[in-house]
PDB file of C-alpha atoms in Angstrom:
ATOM      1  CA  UNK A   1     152.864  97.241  84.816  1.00 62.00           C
ATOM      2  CA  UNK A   2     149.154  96.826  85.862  1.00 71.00           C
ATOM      3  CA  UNK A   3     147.058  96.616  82.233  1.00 82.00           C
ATOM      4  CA  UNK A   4     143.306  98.927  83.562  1.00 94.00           C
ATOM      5  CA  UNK A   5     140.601  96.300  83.502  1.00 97.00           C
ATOM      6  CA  UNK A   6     136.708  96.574  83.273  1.00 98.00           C
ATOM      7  CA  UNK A   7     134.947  93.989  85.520  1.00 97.00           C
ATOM      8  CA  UNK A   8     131.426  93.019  84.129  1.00 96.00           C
ATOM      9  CA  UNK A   9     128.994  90.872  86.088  1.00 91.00           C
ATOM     10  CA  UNK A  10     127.183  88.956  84.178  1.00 89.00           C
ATOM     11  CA  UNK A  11     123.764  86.515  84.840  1.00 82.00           C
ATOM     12  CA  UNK A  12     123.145  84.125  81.855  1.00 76.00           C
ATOM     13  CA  UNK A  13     120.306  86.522  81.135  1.00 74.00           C
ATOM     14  CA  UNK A  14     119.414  88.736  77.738  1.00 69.00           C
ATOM     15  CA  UNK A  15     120.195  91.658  79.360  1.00 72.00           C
ATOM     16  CA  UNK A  16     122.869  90.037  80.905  1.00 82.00           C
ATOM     17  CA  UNK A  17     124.264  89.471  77.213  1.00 90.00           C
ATOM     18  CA  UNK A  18     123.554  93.380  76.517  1.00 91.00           C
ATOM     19  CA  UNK A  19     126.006  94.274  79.404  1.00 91.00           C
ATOM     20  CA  UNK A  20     128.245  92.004  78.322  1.00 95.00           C
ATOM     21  CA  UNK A  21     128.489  93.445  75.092  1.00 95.00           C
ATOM     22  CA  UNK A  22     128.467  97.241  76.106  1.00 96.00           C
ATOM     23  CA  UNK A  23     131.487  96.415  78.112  1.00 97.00           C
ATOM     24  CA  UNK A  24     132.933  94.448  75.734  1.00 97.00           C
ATOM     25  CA  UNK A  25     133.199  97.639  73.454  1.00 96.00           C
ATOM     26  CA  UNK A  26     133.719 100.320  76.251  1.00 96.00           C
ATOM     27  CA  UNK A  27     136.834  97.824  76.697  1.00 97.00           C
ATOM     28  CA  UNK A  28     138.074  98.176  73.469  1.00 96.00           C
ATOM     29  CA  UNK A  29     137.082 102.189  73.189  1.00 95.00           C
ATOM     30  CA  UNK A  30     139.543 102.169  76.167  1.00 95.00           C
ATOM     31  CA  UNK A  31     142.024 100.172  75.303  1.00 95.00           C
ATOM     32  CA  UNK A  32     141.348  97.931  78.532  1.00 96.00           C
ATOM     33  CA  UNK A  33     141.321  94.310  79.218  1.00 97.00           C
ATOM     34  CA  UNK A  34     137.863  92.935  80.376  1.00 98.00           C
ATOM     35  CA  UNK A  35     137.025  90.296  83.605  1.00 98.00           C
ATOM     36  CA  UNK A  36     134.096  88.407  82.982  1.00 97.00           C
ATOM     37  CA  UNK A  37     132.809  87.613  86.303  1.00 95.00           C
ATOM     38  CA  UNK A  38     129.515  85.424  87.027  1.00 93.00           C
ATOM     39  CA  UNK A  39     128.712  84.665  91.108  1.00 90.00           C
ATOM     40  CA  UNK A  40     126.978  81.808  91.936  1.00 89.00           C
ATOM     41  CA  UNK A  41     124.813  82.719  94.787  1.00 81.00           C
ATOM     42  CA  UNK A  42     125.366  79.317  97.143  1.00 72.00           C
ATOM     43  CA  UNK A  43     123.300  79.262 100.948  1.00 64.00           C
ATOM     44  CA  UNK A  44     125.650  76.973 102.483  1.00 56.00           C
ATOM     45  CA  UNK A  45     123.506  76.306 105.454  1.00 54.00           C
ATOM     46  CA  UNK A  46     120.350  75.803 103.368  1.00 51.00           C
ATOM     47  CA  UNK A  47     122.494  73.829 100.908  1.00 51.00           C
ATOM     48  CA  UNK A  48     124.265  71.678 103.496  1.00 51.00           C
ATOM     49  CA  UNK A  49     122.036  68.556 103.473  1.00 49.00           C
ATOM     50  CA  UNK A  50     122.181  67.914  99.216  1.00 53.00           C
ATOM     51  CA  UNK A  51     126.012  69.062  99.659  1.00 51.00           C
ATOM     52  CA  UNK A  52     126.641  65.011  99.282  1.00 54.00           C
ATOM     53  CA  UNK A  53     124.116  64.665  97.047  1.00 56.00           C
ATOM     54  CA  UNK A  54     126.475  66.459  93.648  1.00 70.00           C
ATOM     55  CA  UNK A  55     123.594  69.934  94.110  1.00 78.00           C
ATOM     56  CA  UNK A  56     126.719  72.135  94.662  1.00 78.00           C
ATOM     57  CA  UNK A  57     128.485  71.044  91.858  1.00 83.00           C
ATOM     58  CA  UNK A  58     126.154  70.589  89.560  1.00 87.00           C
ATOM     59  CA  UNK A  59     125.559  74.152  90.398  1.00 85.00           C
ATOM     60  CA  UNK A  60     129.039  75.520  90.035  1.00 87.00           C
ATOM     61  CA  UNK A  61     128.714  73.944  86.501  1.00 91.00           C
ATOM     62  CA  UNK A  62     126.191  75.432  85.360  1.00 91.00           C
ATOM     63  CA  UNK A  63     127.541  78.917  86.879  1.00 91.00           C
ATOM     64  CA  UNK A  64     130.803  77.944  84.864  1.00 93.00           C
ATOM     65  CA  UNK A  65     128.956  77.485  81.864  1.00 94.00           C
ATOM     66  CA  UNK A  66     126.939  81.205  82.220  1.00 93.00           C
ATOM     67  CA  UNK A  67     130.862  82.773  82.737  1.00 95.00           C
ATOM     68  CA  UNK A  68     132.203  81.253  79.566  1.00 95.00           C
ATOM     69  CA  UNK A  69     128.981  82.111  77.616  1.00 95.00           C
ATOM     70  CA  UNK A  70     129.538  85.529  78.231  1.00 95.00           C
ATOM     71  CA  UNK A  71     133.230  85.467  77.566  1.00 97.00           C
ATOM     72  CA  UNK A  72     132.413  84.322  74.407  1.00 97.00           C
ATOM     73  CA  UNK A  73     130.432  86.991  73.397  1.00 96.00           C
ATOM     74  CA  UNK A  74     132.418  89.627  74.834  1.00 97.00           C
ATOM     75  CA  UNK A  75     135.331  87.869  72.449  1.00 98.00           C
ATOM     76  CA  UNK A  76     132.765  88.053  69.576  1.00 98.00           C
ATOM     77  CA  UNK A  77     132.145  91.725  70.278  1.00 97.00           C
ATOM     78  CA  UNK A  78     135.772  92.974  70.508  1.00 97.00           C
ATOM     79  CA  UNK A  79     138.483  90.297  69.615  1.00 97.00           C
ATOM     80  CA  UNK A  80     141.246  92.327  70.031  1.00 97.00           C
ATOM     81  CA  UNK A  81     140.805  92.629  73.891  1.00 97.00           C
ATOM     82  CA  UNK A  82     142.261  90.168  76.404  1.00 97.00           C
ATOM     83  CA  UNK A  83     139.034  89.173  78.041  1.00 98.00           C
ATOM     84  CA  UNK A  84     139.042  86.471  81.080  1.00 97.00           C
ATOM     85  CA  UNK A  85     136.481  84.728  82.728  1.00 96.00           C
ATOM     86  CA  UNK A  86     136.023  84.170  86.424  1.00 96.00           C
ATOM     87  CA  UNK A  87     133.440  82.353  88.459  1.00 96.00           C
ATOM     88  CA  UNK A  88     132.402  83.275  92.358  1.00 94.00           C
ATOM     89  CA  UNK A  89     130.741  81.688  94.894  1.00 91.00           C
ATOM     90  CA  UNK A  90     129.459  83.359  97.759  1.00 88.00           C
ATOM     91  CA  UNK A  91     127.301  86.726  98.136  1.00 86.00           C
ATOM     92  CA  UNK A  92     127.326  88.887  95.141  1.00 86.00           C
ATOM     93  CA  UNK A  93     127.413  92.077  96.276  1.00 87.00           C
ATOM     94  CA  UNK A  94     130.307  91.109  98.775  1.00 90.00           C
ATOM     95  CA  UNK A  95     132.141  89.004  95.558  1.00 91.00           C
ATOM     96  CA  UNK A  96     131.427  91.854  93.279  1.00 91.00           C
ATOM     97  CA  UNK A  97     133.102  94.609  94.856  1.00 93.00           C
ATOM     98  CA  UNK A  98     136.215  92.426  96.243  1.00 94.00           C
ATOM     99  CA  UNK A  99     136.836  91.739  92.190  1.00 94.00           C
ATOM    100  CA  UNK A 100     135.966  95.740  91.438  1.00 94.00           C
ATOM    101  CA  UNK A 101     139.234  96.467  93.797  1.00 92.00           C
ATOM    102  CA  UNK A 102     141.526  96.554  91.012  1.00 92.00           C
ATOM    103  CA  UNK A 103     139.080  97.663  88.554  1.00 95.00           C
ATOM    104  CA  UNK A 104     138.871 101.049  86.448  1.00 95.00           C
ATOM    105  CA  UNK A 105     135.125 100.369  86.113  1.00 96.00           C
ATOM    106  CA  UNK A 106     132.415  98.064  87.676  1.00 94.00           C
ATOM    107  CA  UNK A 107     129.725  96.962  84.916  1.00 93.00           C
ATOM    108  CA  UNK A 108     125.982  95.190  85.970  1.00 88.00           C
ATOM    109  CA  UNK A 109     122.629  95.127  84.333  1.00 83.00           C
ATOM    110  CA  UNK A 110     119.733  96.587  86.002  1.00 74.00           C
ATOM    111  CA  UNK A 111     117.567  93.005  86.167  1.00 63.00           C
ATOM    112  CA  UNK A 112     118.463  89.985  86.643  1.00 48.00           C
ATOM    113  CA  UNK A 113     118.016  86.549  88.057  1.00 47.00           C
ATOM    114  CA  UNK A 114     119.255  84.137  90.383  1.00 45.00           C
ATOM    115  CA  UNK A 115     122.185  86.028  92.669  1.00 45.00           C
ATOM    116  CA  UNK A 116     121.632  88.935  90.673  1.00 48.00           C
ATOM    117  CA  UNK A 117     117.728  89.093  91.367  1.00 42.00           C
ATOM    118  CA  UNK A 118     116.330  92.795  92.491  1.00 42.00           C
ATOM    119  CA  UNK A 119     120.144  93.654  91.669  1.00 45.00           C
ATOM    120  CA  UNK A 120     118.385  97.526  91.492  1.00 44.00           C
ATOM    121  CA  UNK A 121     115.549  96.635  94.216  1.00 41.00           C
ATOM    122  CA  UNK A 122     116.923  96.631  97.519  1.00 45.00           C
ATOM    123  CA  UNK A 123     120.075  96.483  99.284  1.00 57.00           C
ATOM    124  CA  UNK A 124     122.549  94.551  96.888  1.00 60.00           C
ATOM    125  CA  UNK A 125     122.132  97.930  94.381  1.00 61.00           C
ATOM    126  CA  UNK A 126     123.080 100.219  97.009  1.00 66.00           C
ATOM    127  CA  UNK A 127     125.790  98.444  98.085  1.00 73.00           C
ATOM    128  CA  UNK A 128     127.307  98.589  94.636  1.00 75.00           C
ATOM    129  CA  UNK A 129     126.517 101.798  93.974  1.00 74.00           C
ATOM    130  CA  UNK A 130     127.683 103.372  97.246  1.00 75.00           C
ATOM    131  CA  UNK A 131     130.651 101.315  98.499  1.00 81.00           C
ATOM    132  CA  UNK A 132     132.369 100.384  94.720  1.00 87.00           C
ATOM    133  CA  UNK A 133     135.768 101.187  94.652  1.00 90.00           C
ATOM    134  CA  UNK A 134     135.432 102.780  91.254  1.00 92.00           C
ATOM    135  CA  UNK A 135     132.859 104.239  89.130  1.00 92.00           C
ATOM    136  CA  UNK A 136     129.655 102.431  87.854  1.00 90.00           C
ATOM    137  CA  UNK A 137     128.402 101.977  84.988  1.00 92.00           C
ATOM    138  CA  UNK A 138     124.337 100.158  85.312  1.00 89.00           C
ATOM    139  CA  UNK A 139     123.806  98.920  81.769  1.00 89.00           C
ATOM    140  CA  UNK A 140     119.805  99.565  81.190  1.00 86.00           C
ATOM    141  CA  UNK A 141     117.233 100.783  78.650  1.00 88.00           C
ATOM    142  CA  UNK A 142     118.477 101.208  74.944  1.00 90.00           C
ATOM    143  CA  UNK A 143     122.414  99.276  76.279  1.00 89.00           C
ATOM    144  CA  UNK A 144     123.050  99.157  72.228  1.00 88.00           C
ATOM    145  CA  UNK A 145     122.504 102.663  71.589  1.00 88.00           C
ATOM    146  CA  UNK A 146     125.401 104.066  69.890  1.00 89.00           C
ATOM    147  CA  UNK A 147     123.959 107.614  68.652  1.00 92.00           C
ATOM    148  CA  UNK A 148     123.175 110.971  70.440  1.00 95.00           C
ATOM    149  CA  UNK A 149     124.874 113.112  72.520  1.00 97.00           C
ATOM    150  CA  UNK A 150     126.337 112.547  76.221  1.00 98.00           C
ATOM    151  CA  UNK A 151     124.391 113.625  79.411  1.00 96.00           C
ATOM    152  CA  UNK A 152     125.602 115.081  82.418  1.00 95.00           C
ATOM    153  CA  UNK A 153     124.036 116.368  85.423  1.00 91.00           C
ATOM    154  CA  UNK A 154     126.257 118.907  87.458  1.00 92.00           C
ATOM    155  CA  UNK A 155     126.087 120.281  90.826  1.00 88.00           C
ATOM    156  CA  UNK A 156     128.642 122.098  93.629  1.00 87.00           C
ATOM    157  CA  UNK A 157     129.471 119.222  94.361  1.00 83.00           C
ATOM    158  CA  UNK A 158     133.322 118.268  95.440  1.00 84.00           C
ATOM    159  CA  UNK A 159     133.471 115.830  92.396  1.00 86.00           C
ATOM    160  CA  UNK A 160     132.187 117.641  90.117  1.00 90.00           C
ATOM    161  CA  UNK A 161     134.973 118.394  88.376  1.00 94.00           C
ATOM    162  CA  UNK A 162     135.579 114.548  88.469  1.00 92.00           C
ATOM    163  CA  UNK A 163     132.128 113.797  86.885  1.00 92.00           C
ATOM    164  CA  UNK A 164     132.745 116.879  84.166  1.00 96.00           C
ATOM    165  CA  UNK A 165     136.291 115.494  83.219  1.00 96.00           C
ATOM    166  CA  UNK A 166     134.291 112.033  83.002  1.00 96.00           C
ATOM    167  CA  UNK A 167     131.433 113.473  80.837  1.00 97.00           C
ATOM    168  CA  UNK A 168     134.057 115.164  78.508  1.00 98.00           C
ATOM    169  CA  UNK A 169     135.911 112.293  77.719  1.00 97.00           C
ATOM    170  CA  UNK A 170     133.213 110.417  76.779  1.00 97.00           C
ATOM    171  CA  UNK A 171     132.365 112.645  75.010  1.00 97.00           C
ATOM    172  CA  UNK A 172     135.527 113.148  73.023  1.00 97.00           C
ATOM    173  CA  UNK A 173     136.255 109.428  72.482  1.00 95.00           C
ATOM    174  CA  UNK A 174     132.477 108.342  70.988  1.00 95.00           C
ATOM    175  CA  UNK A 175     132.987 111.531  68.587  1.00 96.00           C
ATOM    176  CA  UNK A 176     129.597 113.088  69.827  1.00 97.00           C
ATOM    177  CA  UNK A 177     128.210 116.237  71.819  1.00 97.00           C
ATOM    178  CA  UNK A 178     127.298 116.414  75.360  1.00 98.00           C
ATOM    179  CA  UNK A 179     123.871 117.854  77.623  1.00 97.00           C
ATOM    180  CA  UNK A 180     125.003 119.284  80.815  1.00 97.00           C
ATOM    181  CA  UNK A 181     121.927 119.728  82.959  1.00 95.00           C
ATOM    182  CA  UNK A 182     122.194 121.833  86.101  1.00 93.00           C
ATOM    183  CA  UNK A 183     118.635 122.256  88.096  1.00 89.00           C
ATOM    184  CA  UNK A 184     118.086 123.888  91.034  1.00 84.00           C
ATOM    185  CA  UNK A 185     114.487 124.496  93.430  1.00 74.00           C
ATOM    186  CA  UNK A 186     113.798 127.933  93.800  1.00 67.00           C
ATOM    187  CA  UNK A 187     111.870 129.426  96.557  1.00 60.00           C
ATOM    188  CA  UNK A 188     107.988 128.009  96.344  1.00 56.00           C
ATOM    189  CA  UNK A 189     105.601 130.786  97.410  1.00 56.00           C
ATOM    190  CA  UNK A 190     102.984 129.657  99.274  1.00 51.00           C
ATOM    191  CA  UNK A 191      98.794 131.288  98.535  1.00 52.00           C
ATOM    192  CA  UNK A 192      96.072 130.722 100.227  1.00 49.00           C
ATOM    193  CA  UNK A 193      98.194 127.431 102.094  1.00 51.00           C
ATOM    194  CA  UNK A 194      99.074 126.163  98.664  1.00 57.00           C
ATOM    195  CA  UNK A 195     102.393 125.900  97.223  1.00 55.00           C
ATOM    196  CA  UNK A 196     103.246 126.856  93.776  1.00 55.00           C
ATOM    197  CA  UNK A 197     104.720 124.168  91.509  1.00 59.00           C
ATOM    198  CA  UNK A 198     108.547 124.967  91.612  1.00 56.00           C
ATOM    199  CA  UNK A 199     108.663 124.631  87.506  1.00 56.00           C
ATOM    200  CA  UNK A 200     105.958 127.002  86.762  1.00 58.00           C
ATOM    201  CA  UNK A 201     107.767 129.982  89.172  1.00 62.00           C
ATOM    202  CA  UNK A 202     109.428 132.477  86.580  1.00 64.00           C
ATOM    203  CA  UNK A 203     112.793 133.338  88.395  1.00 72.00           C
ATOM    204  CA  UNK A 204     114.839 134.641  85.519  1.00 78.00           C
ATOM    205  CA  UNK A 205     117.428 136.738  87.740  1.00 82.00           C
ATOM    206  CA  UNK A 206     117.999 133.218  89.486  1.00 84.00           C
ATOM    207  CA  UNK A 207     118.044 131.416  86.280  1.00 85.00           C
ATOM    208  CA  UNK A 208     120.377 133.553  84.785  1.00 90.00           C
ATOM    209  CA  UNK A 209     122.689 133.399  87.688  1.00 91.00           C
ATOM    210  CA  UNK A 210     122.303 129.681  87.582  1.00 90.00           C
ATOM    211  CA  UNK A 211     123.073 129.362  83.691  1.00 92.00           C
ATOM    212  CA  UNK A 212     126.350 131.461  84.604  1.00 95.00           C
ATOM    213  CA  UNK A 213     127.337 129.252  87.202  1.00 95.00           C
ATOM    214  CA  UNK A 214     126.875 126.276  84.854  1.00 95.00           C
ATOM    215  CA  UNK A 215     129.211 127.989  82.188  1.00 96.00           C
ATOM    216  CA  UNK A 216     131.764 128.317  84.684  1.00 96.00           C
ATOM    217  CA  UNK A 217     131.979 125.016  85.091  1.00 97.00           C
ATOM    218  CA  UNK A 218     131.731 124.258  81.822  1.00 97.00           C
ATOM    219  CA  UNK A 219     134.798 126.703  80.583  1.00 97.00           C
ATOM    220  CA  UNK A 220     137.576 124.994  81.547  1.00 97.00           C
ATOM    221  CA  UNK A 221     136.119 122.094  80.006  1.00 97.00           C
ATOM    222  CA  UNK A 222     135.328 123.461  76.443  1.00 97.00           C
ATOM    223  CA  UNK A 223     138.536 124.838  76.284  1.00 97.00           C
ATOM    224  CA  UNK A 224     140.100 121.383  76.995  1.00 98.00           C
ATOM    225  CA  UNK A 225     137.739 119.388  74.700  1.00 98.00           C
ATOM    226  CA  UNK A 226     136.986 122.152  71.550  1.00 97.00           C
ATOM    227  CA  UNK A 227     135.733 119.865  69.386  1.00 97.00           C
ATOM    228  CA  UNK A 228     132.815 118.691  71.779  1.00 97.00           C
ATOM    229  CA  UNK A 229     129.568 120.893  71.096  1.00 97.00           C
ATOM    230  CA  UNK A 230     128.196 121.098  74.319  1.00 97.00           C
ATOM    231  CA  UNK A 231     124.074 121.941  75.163  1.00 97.00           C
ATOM    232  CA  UNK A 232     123.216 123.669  78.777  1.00 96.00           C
ATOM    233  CA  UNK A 233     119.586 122.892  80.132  1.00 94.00           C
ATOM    234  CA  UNK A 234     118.795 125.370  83.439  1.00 92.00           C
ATOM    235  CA  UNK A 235     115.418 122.938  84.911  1.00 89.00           C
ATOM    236  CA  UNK A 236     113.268 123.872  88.011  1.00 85.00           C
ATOM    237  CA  UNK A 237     112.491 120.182  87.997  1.00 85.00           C
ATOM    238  CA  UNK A 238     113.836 117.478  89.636  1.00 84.00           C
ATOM    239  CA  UNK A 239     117.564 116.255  88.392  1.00 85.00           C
ATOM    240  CA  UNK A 240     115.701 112.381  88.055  1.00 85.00           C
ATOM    241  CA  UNK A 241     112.957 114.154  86.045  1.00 89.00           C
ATOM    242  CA  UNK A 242     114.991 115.652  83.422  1.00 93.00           C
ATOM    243  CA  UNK A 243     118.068 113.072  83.172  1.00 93.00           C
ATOM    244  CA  UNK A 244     115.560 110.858  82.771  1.00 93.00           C
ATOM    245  CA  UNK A 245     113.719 112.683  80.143  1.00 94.00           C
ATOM    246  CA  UNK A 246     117.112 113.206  78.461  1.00 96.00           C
ATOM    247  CA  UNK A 247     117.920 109.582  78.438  1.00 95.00           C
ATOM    248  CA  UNK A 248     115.185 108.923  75.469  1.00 95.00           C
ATOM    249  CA  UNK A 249     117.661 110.808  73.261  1.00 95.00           C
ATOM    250  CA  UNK A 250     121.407 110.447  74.715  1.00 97.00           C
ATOM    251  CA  UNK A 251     123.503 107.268  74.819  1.00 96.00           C
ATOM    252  CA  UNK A 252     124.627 107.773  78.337  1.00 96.00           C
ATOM    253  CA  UNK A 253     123.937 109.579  81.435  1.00 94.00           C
ATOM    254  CA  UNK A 254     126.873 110.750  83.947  1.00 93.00           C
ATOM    255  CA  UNK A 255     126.503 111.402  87.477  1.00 89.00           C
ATOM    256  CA  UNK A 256     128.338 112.025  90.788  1.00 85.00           C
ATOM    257  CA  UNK A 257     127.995 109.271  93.557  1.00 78.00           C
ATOM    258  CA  UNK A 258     127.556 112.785  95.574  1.00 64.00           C
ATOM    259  CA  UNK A 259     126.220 115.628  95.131  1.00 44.00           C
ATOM    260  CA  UNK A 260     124.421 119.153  96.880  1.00 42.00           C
ATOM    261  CA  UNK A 261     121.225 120.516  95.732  1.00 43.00           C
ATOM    262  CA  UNK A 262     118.632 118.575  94.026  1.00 41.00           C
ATOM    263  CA  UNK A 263     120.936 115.640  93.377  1.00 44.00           C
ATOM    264  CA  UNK A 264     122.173 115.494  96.556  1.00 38.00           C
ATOM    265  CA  UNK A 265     122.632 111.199  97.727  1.00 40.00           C
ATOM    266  CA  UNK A 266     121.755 111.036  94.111  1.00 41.00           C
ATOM    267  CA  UNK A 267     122.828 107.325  94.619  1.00 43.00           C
ATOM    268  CA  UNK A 268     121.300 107.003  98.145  1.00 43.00           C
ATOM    269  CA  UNK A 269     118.452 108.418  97.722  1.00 44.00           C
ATOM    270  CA  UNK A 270     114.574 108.782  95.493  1.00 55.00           C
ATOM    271  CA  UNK A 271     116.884 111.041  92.947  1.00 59.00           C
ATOM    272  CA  UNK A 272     119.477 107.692  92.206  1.00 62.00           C
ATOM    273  CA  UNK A 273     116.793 105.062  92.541  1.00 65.00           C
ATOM    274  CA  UNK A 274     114.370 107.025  89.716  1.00 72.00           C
ATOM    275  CA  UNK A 275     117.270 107.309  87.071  1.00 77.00           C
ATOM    276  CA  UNK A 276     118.155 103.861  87.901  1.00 77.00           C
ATOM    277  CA  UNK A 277     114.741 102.468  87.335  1.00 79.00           C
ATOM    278  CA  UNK A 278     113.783 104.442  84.265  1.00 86.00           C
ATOM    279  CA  UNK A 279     117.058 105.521  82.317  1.00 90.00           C
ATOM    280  CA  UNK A 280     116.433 104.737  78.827  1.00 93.00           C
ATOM    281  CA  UNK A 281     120.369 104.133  78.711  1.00 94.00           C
ATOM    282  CA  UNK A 282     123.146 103.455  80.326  1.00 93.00           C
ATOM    283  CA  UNK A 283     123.994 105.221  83.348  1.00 92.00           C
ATOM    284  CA  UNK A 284     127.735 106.020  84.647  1.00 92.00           C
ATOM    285  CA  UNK A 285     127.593 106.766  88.543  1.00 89.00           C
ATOM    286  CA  UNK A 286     131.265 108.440  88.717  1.00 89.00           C
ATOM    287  CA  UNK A 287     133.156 108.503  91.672  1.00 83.00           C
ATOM    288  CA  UNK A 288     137.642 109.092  92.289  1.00 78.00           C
ATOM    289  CA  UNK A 289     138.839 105.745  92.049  1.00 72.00           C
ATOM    290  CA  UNK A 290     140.060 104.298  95.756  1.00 64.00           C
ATOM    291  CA  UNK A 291     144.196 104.083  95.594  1.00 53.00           C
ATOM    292  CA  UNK A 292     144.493  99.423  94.843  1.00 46.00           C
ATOM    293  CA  UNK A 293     145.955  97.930  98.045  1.00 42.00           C
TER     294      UNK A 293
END
């Protein structure tokens, strides 16, 4: 029987440590075994000519040397999970998410350096983010923060019930509350050819319609998880604006990979980018886990 396993990339920087030890204890909250993995970001064809010269594996040393350093702290952090170590050579997006394919989560910092650099910048973030195989979690902000509640932003989105079922748990198993944060834009008049800011428009038919709509969601959920006091937040601003605002006081943000409305390419788009870059914790990008070939 297949043990679940967290895969954490790790860099040989601080806040490569700091991921290393959040997944080291999300590991043992889970009961999961955890894969160190550390990718060592060769250019064979710029590399060729010192290939003779010991540059590649003096290299793969060193990379060797980052993997184990982060084992060890991930042993230090929760010694009774079965932690391994494994180094890769070759692209690190492309590495990453061929060693997420068995994986119940995928776990990365939001800087780094070397193969990791701009990890959040450019391409090799949304890669991860989009094309994982199973959820992801980007390690950022306070990664040690153990008190406050549980965020969540919801939507109509198909996996939302996914996300809230995600939210819950966490919830539930870190004995705290949870923020469920549903915004929406209403329509923005327009006087004299200028366009009312969205928040200031007082729509409290729509709101309360809204707020409904967010219970609904919710009820199945509270019923399910009774001990979990749960806090609703209705916004007219952007989802970014107020996760990230939330962030400051919660120990994790959840959201869909998808979504309609406001969040919609959440992970694709200005909306995923802005939590990425300013979360002031962790964020958990849910998505159904892929069936393992």
């Amino acid at each position: 029987m297949r043990t679940p396993t967290i895969v954490v990339a790790t860099d040989g920087a601080a806040t490569g440590a700091a991921t290393v030890r959040w997944a080291a204890r999300e590991a043992a909250r889970l009961d999961m075994n955890l894969r160190v993995v550390h990718v060592l970001d060769w250019d064979w064809n710029t590399a060729r000519y010192e290939f003779d010269g010991g540059s590649f594996e003096m290299a793969r040393s060193l990379a060797e040397k980052v993997t184990a350093a982060a084992a060890a702290i991930a042993r230090a952090v929760a010694p009774l999970v079965e932690v391994t170590e494994v180094t890769l050579i070759g692209n690190p997006a492309a590495r990453l998410l061929d060693a997420a394919e068995t994986a119940e989560l995928l776990v990365f910092g939001s800087r780094g350096h070397g193969g990791f650099a701009g990890l959040l910048l450019g391409g090799v973030s949304q890669r991860l983010a989009t094309h994982a195989p199973c959820p992801v979690i980007v390690v950022r902000g306070r990664a040690d923060a153990t008190e406050g509640p549980i965020a969540v932003g919801v939507d109509d989105s198909d996996i939302t019930e996914h996300v809230l079922s995600t939210a819950f748990a966490a919830a539930a198993g870190r004995g705290t509350g949870l923020v469920a944060v549903r915004t929406y834009l209403p329509a923005v008049p327009l006087y004299y050819g200028y366009a009312v800011p969205a928040a200031t428009i007082a729509t409290p038919e729509q709101d309360t319609a809204e707020r409904a709509r967010l219970e609904e969601q919710l009820a199945p959920w509270r019923v399910k998880y009774p001990d979990v006091s749960v806090e609703t937040v209705v916004s007219h601003d952007s989802a970014a604006g107020v996760l990230v605002g939330i962030s400051h006081g919660t120990q994790l943000v959840v959201v869909g990979s998808r979504g309609h409305g406001v969040i919609v390419g959440s992970m694709l788009g200005s909306t995923g980018l802005q939590l990425l870059h300013h979360a002031d914790c962790p964020v958990y990008v849910d998505r159904p886990r892929k069936e393992h070939r």
